[in-house]
PDB file of C-alpha atoms in Angstrom:
ATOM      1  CA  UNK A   1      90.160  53.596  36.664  1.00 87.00           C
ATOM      2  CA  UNK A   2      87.115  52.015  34.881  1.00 89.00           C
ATOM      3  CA  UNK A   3      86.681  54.375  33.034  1.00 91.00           C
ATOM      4  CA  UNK A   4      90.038  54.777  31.823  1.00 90.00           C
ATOM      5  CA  UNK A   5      90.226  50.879  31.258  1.00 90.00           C
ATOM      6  CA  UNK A   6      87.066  50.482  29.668  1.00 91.00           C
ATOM      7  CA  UNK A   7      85.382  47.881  31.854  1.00 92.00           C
ATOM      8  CA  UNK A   8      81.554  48.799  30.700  1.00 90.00           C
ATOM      9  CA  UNK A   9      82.944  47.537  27.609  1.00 92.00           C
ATOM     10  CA  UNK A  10      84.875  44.818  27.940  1.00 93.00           C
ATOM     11  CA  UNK A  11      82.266  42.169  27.959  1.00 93.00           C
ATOM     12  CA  UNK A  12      81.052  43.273  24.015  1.00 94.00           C
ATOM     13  CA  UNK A  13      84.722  44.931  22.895  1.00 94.00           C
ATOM     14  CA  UNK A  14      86.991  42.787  24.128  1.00 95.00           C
ATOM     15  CA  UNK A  15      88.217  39.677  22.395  1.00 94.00           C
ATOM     16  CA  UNK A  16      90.592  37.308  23.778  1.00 95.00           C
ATOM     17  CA  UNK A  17      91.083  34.909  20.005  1.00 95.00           C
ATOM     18  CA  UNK A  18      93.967  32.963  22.430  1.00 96.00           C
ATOM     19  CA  UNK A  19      91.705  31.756  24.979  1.00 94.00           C
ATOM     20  CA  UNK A  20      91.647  28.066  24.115  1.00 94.00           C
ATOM     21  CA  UNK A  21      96.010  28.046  24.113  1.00 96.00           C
ATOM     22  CA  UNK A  22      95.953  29.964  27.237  1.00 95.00           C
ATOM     23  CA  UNK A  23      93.249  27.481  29.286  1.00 94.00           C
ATOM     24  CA  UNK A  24      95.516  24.779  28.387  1.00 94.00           C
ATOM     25  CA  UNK A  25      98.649  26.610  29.737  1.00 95.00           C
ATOM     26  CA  UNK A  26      96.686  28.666  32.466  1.00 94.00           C
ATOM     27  CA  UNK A  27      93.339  26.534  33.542  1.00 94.00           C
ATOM     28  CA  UNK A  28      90.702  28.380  35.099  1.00 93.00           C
ATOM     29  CA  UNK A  29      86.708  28.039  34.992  1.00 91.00           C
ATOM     30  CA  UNK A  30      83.614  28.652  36.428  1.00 90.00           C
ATOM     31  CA  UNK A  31      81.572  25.522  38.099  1.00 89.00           C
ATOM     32  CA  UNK A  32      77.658  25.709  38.748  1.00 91.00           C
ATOM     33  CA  UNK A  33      77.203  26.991  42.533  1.00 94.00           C
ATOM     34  CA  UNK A  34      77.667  25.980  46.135  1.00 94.00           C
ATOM     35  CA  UNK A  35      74.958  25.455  48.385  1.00 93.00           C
ATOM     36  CA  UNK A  36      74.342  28.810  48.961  1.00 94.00           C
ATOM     37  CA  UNK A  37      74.615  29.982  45.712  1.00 95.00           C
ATOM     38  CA  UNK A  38      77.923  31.167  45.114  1.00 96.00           C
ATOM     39  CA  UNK A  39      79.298  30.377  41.546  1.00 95.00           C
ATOM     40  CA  UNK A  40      82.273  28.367  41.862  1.00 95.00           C
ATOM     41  CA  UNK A  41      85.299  29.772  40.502  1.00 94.00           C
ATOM     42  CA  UNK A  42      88.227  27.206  39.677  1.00 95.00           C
ATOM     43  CA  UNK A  43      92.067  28.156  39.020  1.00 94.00           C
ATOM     44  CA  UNK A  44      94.504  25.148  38.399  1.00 94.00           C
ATOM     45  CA  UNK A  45      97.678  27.248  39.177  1.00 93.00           C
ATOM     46  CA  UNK A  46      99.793  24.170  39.847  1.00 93.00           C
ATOM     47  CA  UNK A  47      98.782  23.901  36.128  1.00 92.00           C
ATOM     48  CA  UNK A  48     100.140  27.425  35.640  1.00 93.00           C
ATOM     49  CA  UNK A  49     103.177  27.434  32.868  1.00 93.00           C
ATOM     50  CA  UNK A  50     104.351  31.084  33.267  1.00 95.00           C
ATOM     51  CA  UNK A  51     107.230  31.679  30.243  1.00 96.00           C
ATOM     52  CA  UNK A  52     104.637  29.339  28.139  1.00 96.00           C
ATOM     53  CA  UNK A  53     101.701  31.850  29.046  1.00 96.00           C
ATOM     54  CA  UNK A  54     103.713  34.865  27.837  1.00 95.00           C
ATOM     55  CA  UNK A  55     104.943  33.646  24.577  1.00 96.00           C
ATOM     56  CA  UNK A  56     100.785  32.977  23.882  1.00 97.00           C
ATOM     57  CA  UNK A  57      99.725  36.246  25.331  1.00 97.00           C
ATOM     58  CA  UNK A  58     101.283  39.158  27.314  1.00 96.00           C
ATOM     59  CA  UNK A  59     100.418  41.250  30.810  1.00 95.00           C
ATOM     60  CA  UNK A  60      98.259  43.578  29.064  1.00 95.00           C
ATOM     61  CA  UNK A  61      95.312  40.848  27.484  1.00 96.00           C
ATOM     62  CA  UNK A  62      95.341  39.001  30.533  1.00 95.00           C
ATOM     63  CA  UNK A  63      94.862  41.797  32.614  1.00 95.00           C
ATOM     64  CA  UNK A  64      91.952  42.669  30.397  1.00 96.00           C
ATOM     65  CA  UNK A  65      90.912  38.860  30.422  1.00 95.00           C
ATOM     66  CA  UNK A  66      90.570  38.563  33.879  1.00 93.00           C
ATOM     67  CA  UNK A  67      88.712  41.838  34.052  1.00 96.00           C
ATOM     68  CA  UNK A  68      86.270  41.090  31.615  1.00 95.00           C
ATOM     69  CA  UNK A  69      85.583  37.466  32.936  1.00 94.00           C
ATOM     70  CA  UNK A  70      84.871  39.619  36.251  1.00 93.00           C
ATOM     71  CA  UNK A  71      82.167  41.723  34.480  1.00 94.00           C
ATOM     72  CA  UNK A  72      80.449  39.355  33.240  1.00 94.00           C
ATOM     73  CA  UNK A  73      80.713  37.377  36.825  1.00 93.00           C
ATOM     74  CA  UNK A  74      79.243  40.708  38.176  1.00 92.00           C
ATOM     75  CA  UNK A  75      76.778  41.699  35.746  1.00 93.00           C
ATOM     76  CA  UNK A  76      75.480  38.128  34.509  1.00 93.00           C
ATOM     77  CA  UNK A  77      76.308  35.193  37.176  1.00 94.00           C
ATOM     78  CA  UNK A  78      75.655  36.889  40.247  1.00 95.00           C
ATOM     79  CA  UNK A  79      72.283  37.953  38.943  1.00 94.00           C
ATOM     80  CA  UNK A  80      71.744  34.556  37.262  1.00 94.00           C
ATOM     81  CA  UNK A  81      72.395  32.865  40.407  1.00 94.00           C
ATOM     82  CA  UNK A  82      70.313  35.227  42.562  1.00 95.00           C
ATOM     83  CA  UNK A  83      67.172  34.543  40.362  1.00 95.00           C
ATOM     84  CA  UNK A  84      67.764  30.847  40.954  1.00 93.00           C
ATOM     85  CA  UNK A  85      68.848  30.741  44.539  1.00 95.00           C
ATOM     86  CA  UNK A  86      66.238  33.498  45.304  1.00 95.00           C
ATOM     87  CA  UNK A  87      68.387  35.871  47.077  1.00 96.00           C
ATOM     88  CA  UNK A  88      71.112  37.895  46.475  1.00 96.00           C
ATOM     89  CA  UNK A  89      74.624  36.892  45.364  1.00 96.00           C
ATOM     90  CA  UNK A  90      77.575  39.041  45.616  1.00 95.00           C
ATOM     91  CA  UNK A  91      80.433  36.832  46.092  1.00 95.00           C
ATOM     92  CA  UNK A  92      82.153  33.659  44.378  1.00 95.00           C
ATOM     93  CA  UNK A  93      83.905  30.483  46.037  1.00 95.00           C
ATOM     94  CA  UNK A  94      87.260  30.263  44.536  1.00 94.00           C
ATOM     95  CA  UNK A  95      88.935  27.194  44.803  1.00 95.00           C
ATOM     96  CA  UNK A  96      92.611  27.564  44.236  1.00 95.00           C
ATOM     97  CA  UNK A  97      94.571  23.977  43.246  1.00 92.00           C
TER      98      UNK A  97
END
């Protein structure tokens, strides 16, 4: 399935151009760590404005949104935080609101 979707090159190939309209419609981040190092993961999906989302963007670049903003939580925050927290980091703590 990776290699059929293309994840090894998401993070360089993909470009999501409505990311600012869909944040506002769809709000989700990354914030800094916990105290054990986790980065913090933050989706506001009382925010969530479904029809609104899909007259920005549709199933297809979201899927490949959220899959990209996991490669480079994989392949650049986990390691980031490890080097800081000085162990390793393979999870997040996702806060839901």
């Amino acid at each position: 399935w990776r290699r059929e979707f293309g994840c090894d090159k998401l993070i360089e190939d993909f470009h999501f151009e409505e990311a600012t309209r869909v944040m506002q419609i769809y709000p989700q981040f990354n914030y800094w760590t916990d105290k054990g190092g986790r980065p913090i993961y933050i989706e506001r999906i009382g925010r969530l404005d479904v029809p609104k989302l899909f007259k920005t963007t549709d199933t297809d670049r979201m899927l490949r949104h959220h899959v990209r903003e996991w490669e480079i939580m994989i392949k650049i925050k986990f390691t980031a935080s490890a080097r800081m927290h000085g162990h390793y980091i393979n999870q997040t703590f996702t806060v839901l609101d």
